[in-house]
CSV table of C-alpha atoms in Angstrom, one decimal:
chain,number,residue,atom,x,y,z
A,1,MET,CA,16.9,24.0,-44.5
A,2,ILE,CA,20.4,25.3,-43.6
A,3,CYS,CA,21.6,26.9,-40.3
A,4,LYS,CA,24.8,27.9,-38.6
A,5,SER,CA,25.6,26.0,-35.4
A,6,TYR,CA,27.7,28.3,-33.2
A,7,ALA,CA,30.5,27.4,-30.8
A,8,LYS,CA,30.8,28.9,-27.3
A,9,VAL,CA,33.4,29.9,-24.7
A,10,ASN,CA,33.0,29.9,-20.9
A,11,LEU,CA,34.0,33.4,-19.7
A,12,PHE,CA,33.9,32.1,-16.2
A,13,LEU,CA,33.1,28.7,-14.8
A,14,TYR,CA,32.7,27.9,-11.1
A,15,VAL,CA,32.1,24.4,-9.8
A,16,LEU,CA,30.1,24.7,-6.6
A,17,GLY,CA,30.1,21.1,-5.6
A,18,LYS,CA,28.8,17.6,-6.4
A,19,ARG,CA,25.1,17.0,-6.8
A,20,ASP,CA,23.1,14.1,-5.5
A,21,ASP,CA,22.4,13.0,-9.1
A,22,GLY,CA,26.2,12.7,-9.8
A,23,TYR,CA,26.5,15.9,-11.8
A,24,HIS,CA,28.3,19.0,-10.6
A,25,GLU,CA,26.6,22.2,-9.6
A,26,LEU,CA,27.8,24.9,-12.0
A,27,TYR,CA,27.8,28.7,-12.2
A,28,THR,CA,29.1,29.7,-15.6
A,29,LEU,CA,28.8,32.6,-18.1
A,30,MET,CA,28.8,31.3,-21.7
A,31,HIS,CA,28.9,33.4,-24.9
A,32,LYS,CA,28.5,32.2,-28.5
A,33,ILE,CA,31.3,33.0,-30.8
A,34,ASP,CA,31.3,33.6,-34.6
A,35,PHE,CA,32.8,30.1,-35.2
A,36,PHE,CA,30.3,27.6,-36.4
A,37,ASP,CA,29.4,24.3,-38.2
A,38,TYR,CA,26.8,24.2,-41.0
A,39,ILE,CA,23.8,22.0,-40.6
A,40,GLU,CA,21.6,21.1,-43.6
A,41,ILE,CA,18.4,19.1,-43.0
A,42,ASN,CA,16.3,17.8,-45.9
A,43,LYS,CA,13.1,15.7,-45.9
A,44,THR,CA,13.5,12.4,-47.6
A,45,SER,CA,11.1,9.8,-49.0
A,46,LYS,CA,12.3,6.9,-46.8
A,47,TYR,CA,11.6,6.5,-43.1
A,48,SER,CA,14.9,7.0,-41.4
A,49,ILE,CA,17.3,9.5,-39.8
A,50,ASP,CA,20.4,9.6,-42.0
A,51,ILE,CA,23.3,11.6,-40.6
A,52,LYS,CA,26.5,12.5,-42.5
A,53,THR,CA,29.4,14.7,-41.5
A,54,ASN,CA,32.9,15.4,-42.8
A,55,ILE,CA,34.3,13.5,-39.7
A,56,LYS,CA,33.9,9.7,-40.1
A,57,GLU,CA,33.7,8.9,-36.5
A,58,LEU,CA,30.6,11.1,-36.1
A,59,ASN,CA,28.5,9.3,-38.7
A,60,ASN,CA,26.6,7.1,-36.3
A,61,GLN,CA,23.8,7.1,-33.7
A,62,ASP,CA,26.1,8.4,-31.0
A,63,ASN,CA,26.2,11.8,-32.7
A,64,LEU,CA,24.3,14.3,-30.5
A,65,ALA,CA,22.5,15.7,-33.5
A,66,TYR,CA,21.1,12.2,-34.2
A,67,LYS,CA,20.0,11.8,-30.6
A,68,ALA,CA,18.3,15.2,-30.8
A,69,ALA,CA,16.5,14.2,-34.0
A,70,SER,CA,15.4,10.8,-32.6
A,71,LEU,CA,14.0,12.5,-29.5
A,72,PHE,CA,12.3,15.2,-31.5
A,73,PHE,CA,10.4,12.7,-33.7
A,74,ASP,CA,9.4,10.6,-30.7
A,75,LYS,CA,8.0,13.6,-28.9
A,76,ALA,CA,6.3,15.0,-32.0
A,77,LYS,CA,4.9,11.6,-32.9
A,78,ILE,CA,6.2,12.0,-36.5
A,79,LYS,CA,7.8,9.2,-38.5
A,80,PRO,CA,11.4,10.4,-39.2
A,81,GLN,CA,12.1,11.1,-42.9
A,82,VAL,CA,15.2,13.3,-42.9
A,83,LYS,CA,18.8,13.5,-43.9
A,84,ILE,CA,21.1,15.6,-41.7
A,85,GLU,CA,24.4,16.8,-43.1
A,86,ILE,CA,26.9,18.6,-40.9
A,87,GLU,CA,30.0,20.4,-42.1
A,88,LYS,CA,32.1,20.3,-39.0
A,89,ASN,CA,34.5,23.2,-38.4
A,90,ILE,CA,34.4,23.3,-34.6
A,91,PRO,CA,37.1,20.8,-33.3
A,92,MET,CA,35.9,17.8,-31.3
A,93,GLY,CA,36.6,17.7,-27.6
A,94,GLY,CA,37.7,21.3,-27.5
A,95,GLY,CA,35.4,22.6,-24.8
A,96,LEU,CA,33.6,24.8,-27.4
A,97,GLY,CA,30.3,22.9,-27.3
A,98,GLY,CA,30.3,21.8,-30.9
A,99,GLY,CA,28.3,18.6,-30.3
A,100,SER,CA,25.9,20.3,-28.0
A,101,SER,CA,25.4,23.1,-30.4
A,102,ASN,CA,24.7,20.7,-33.2
A,103,ALA,CA,22.0,19.0,-31.1
A,104,ALA,CA,20.3,22.3,-30.2
A,105,TYR,CA,20.3,23.7,-33.7
A,106,THR,CA,19.0,20.4,-35.0
A,107,LEU,CA,16.1,20.6,-32.7
A,108,LEU,CA,15.3,24.1,-33.7
A,109,THR,CA,15.6,23.4,-37.4
A,110,LEU,CA,13.5,20.3,-37.3
A,111,ASN,CA,10.8,22.1,-35.4
A,112,LYS,CA,10.7,24.8,-38.1
A,113,LEU,CA,11.0,22.3,-41.0
A,114,PHE,CA,8.0,20.3,-39.7
A,115,GLU,CA,5.9,23.5,-38.9
A,116,PHE,CA,6.4,23.7,-35.2
A,117,PRO,CA,4.8,20.6,-33.8
A,118,LEU,CA,6.5,21.2,-30.4
A,119,SER,CA,6.4,24.1,-28.1
A,120,GLU,CA,9.6,26.0,-26.9
A,121,LYS,CA,9.1,24.3,-23.5
A,122,GLU,CA,9.0,20.8,-25.1
A,123,ILE,CA,12.2,21.6,-27.2
A,124,TYR,CA,13.9,22.8,-24.0
A,125,ASP,CA,12.9,19.6,-22.1
A,126,ILE,CA,14.3,17.5,-24.9
A,127,SER,CA,17.6,19.5,-24.8
A,128,CYS,CA,18.0,18.7,-21.1
A,129,LEU,CA,18.0,15.0,-21.9
A,130,ILE,CA,20.9,15.3,-24.3
A,131,GLY,CA,23.6,17.2,-22.5
A,132,SER,CA,24.4,19.9,-20.0
A,133,ASP,CA,25.4,22.6,-22.6
A,134,VAL,CA,22.5,21.9,-25.0
A,135,PRO,CA,19.9,24.2,-23.4
A,136,PHE,CA,22.2,27.2,-23.6
A,137,PHE,CA,22.3,27.0,-27.4
A,138,LEU,CA,18.5,27.4,-27.5
A,139,CYS,CA,18.8,30.9,-25.9
A,140,LYS,CA,17.5,33.8,-27.9
A,141,LYS,CA,20.5,36.0,-26.8
A,142,PRO,CA,24.1,35.0,-27.5
A,143,SER,CA,25.1,35.2,-23.8
A,144,ALA,CA,23.7,33.6,-20.7
A,145,ILE,CA,24.6,32.5,-17.2
A,146,ALA,CA,24.0,28.8,-16.6
A,147,LYS,CA,23.3,27.3,-13.2
A,148,GLY,CA,22.4,23.9,-11.8
A,149,LYS,CA,24.0,21.3,-14.2
A,150,GLY,CA,23.6,23.9,-17.0
A,151,GLU,CA,19.9,23.8,-17.4
A,152,ILE,CA,18.9,26.9,-15.4
A,153,LEU,CA,19.6,29.8,-17.7
A,154,GLN,CA,19.5,33.6,-17.3
A,155,GLU,CA,20.0,35.4,-20.6
A,156,ILE,CA,22.0,38.5,-20.3
A,157,ASP,CA,23.3,41.4,-22.4
A,158,CYS,CA,27.0,41.5,-22.7
A,159,ASN,CA,28.9,44.4,-24.2
A,160,THR,CA,31.5,42.9,-26.5
A,161,THR,CA,32.2,46.0,-28.6
A,162,ASN,CA,35.8,46.3,-29.7
A,163,HIS,CA,36.7,42.8,-28.4
A,164,GLN,CA,37.5,39.5,-30.2
A,165,ILE,CA,38.5,36.0,-29.2
A,166,PHE,CA,41.8,34.4,-30.1
A,167,LEU,CA,41.4,30.6,-30.1
A,168,ALA,CA,44.3,28.2,-29.7
A,169,ILE,CA,43.4,24.5,-29.8
A,170,PRO,CA,46.1,21.9,-29.4
A,171,ARG,CA,45.8,18.4,-30.6
A,172,ILE,CA,44.9,17.0,-27.2
A,173,ASN,CA,42.0,14.6,-26.5
A,174,ILE,CA,40.6,15.5,-23.1
A,175,SER,CA,37.8,13.5,-21.4
A,176,THR,CA,35.3,15.8,-19.7
A,177,ALA,CA,34.4,12.9,-17.3
A,178,TYR,CA,38.1,12.6,-16.4
A,179,ILE,CA,38.5,16.3,-15.7
A,180,TYR,CA,35.4,16.4,-13.5
A,181,SER,CA,36.4,13.3,-11.6
A,182,GLN,CA,39.9,14.7,-10.8
A,183,TYR,CA,38.3,18.0,-9.8
A,184,SER,CA,36.1,16.2,-7.4
A,185,LYS,CA,39.2,14.7,-5.8
A,186,LEU,CA,40.8,18.1,-5.4
A,187,LEU,CA,37.7,19.7,-3.9
A,188,LEU,CA,39.1,23.1,-4.8
A,189,THR,CA,36.0,25.2,-4.4
A,190,THR,CA,33.2,22.9,-3.2
A,191,GLY,CA,30.5,25.0,-1.5
A,192,LYS,CA,31.9,28.4,-2.7
A,193,PRO,CA,28.9,30.8,-2.4
A,194,ILE,CA,28.1,32.9,-5.4
A,195,ASN,CA,28.1,36.1,-3.4
A,196,LYS,CA,31.8,35.6,-2.6
A,197,MET,CA,32.9,35.6,-6.2
A,198,PRO,CA,35.0,38.5,-7.4
A,199,PHE,CA,32.3,40.4,-9.3
A,200,VAL,CA,28.6,40.6,-9.8
A,201,ILE,CA,26.6,40.8,-13.0
A,202,SER,CA,23.7,43.1,-12.2
A,203,GLY,CA,20.6,44.0,-14.0
A,204,GLY,CA,21.1,41.3,-16.6
A,205,ARG,CA,24.1,43.1,-18.1
A,206,CYS,CA,27.9,42.5,-18.1
A,207,GLU,CA,30.9,44.4,-19.2
A,208,LEU,CA,33.6,42.4,-21.0
A,209,GLU,CA,36.3,44.7,-19.7
A,210,LYS,CA,35.4,43.8,-16.1
A,211,ILE,CA,35.0,40.1,-16.9
A,212,LYS,CA,38.4,40.1,-18.7
A,213,GLN,CA,40.0,41.0,-15.3
A,214,HIS,CA,38.3,38.1,-13.6
A,215,LEU,CA,38.6,35.2,-16.0
A,216,CYS,CA,38.2,32.0,-14.0
A,217,ASN,CA,37.7,28.3,-14.7
A,218,ASP,CA,37.7,26.0,-11.8
A,219,LEU,CA,38.5,23.0,-14.0
A,220,GLU,CA,41.6,24.7,-15.4
A,221,GLU,CA,44.0,23.7,-12.6
A,222,VAL,CA,43.2,20.0,-13.2
A,223,ALA,CA,43.7,20.3,-16.9
A,224,LEU,CA,47.0,22.2,-16.7
A,225,SER,CA,48.4,19.8,-14.1
A,226,ARG,CA,47.6,16.8,-16.3
A,227,PHE,CA,48.6,18.3,-19.6
A,228,LYS,CA,51.9,20.2,-19.5
A,229,GLU,CA,51.4,21.5,-23.0
A,230,LEU,CA,48.3,23.4,-22.0
A,231,LYS,CA,50.2,25.0,-19.1
A,232,SER,CA,52.9,26.1,-21.6
A,233,LEU,CA,50.2,27.4,-24.1
A,234,LYS,CA,48.5,29.4,-21.4
A,235,SER,CA,51.9,31.1,-20.5
A,236,VAL,CA,52.4,32.0,-24.2
A,237,LEU,CA,48.9,33.5,-24.5
A,238,VAL,CA,49.2,35.5,-21.3
A,239,LYS,CA,52.5,36.9,-22.6
A,240,TYR,CA,51.0,38.1,-25.8
A,241,PHE,CA,47.5,39.1,-24.8
A,242,GLY,CA,47.6,39.6,-21.0
A,243,ASN,CA,44.9,37.0,-20.4
A,244,ALA,CA,44.0,33.4,-21.3
A,245,LEU,CA,41.6,30.8,-20.1
A,246,LEU,CA,40.6,27.2,-20.7
A,247,SER,CA,37.1,26.9,-22.2
A,248,GLY,CA,34.9,24.3,-20.5
A,249,SER,CA,36.9,21.2,-19.7
A,250,GLY,CA,39.3,22.0,-22.6
A,251,ALA,CA,41.4,21.6,-24.6
A,252,SER,CA,40.7,25.0,-26.2
A,253,MET,CA,42.4,28.0,-24.7
A,254,PHE,CA,41.3,31.5,-25.6
A,255,SER,CA,42.3,35.1,-25.0
A,256,ILE,CA,40.1,38.2,-25.2
A,257,THR,CA,41.7,40.6,-27.5
A,258,ASN,CA,41.3,44.0,-29.0
A,259,PRO,CA,41.0,44.0,-32.9
A,260,GLU,CA,43.3,47.1,-33.0
A,261,VAL,CA,46.1,45.1,-31.4
A,262,LYS,CA,47.8,42.9,-34.0
A,263,ALA,CA,49.8,40.8,-31.5
A,264,GLU,CA,48.2,37.6,-33.0
A,265,GLU,CA,50.3,38.0,-36.1
A,266,GLY,CA,53.4,36.8,-34.3
A,267,ILE,CA,51.8,34.3,-32.0
A,268,GLU,CA,49.8,32.6,-34.7
A,269,GLU,CA,52.9,31.7,-36.7
A,270,LEU,CA,54.6,30.4,-33.5
A,271,LEU,CA,51.6,28.2,-32.5
A,272,VAL,CA,50.9,26.9,-35.9
A,273,SER,CA,54.5,25.7,-36.2
A,274,GLU,CA,53.8,23.7,-33.1
A,275,GLY,CA,50.7,22.1,-34.6
A,276,ILE,CA,48.2,24.2,-32.7
A,277,PHE,CA,45.1,25.4,-34.5
A,278,CYS,CA,44.6,29.1,-34.2
A,279,LYS,CA,41.7,31.4,-35.2
A,280,THR,CA,40.6,35.0,-34.3
A,281,VAL,CA,36.8,35.3,-34.2
A,282,ASN,CA,34.2,37.8,-33.1
A,283,PHE,CA,31.7,37.3,-30.4
A,284,ALA,CA,28.4,36.3,-31.9
A,285,ASP,CA,25.8,39.0,-31.9
A,286,GLU,CA,22.8,36.8,-32.4
A,287,GLY,CA,21.3,34.0,-30.3
A,288,ARG,CA,19.3,31.6,-32.4
């Protein structure tokens, strides 16, 4: 069984404060984008979970897809007999949710492959044990607001017509834990109430044109102050597209673009010459 495992961007990300459990309280709008890994899962004759990717350091039990599979078989009380192969296209550590996406789509695919031994609620409960972004990738719509530490989800309709995403991903390894720890020290927006934010999504709908005017990521200031190349990259993207934002805790930067505007032709050549991965993608129009 083969599936696509989509990446995401955070169109806004507010950090509302530190929780008692050590996590941060979030309010973020995530949207899947048409940039994905391929996951193929096959039943095997031996009792094991074999995992293989095209990235050597991911071929072990720390891989979130492996963790998802292990939890799935434990919960379903099924002896594991599978080989999981992942063709990785989403860069690691880019704030695009590649590992979380792999975990979520592995859960969904295993449940289908083994004829649905677990309910949607049980799959969701497992996803919450793996990582904060994993529950989002189980959503039936491509866009959702996530609250709490990421597990409280409100699926929404987002009008992405005539818009694309320009991705720029530098070769920087950013630790999510580091970014959040430094953010906590700055206390930039602790306690900021949602009703004071610059716009409201009402009726379960959002307009990308409005969101584009209010792109915000509370973690961005920390990342840009620590990594000067990210600050420079953002300036270049804003110059070409008029907007740019860090996705998640980075290191991916993105701009919302109009496919009729061919500005990326010049900027892509510039950034690639500096060793920065670039790609123009559509917003995903399907959930799972």
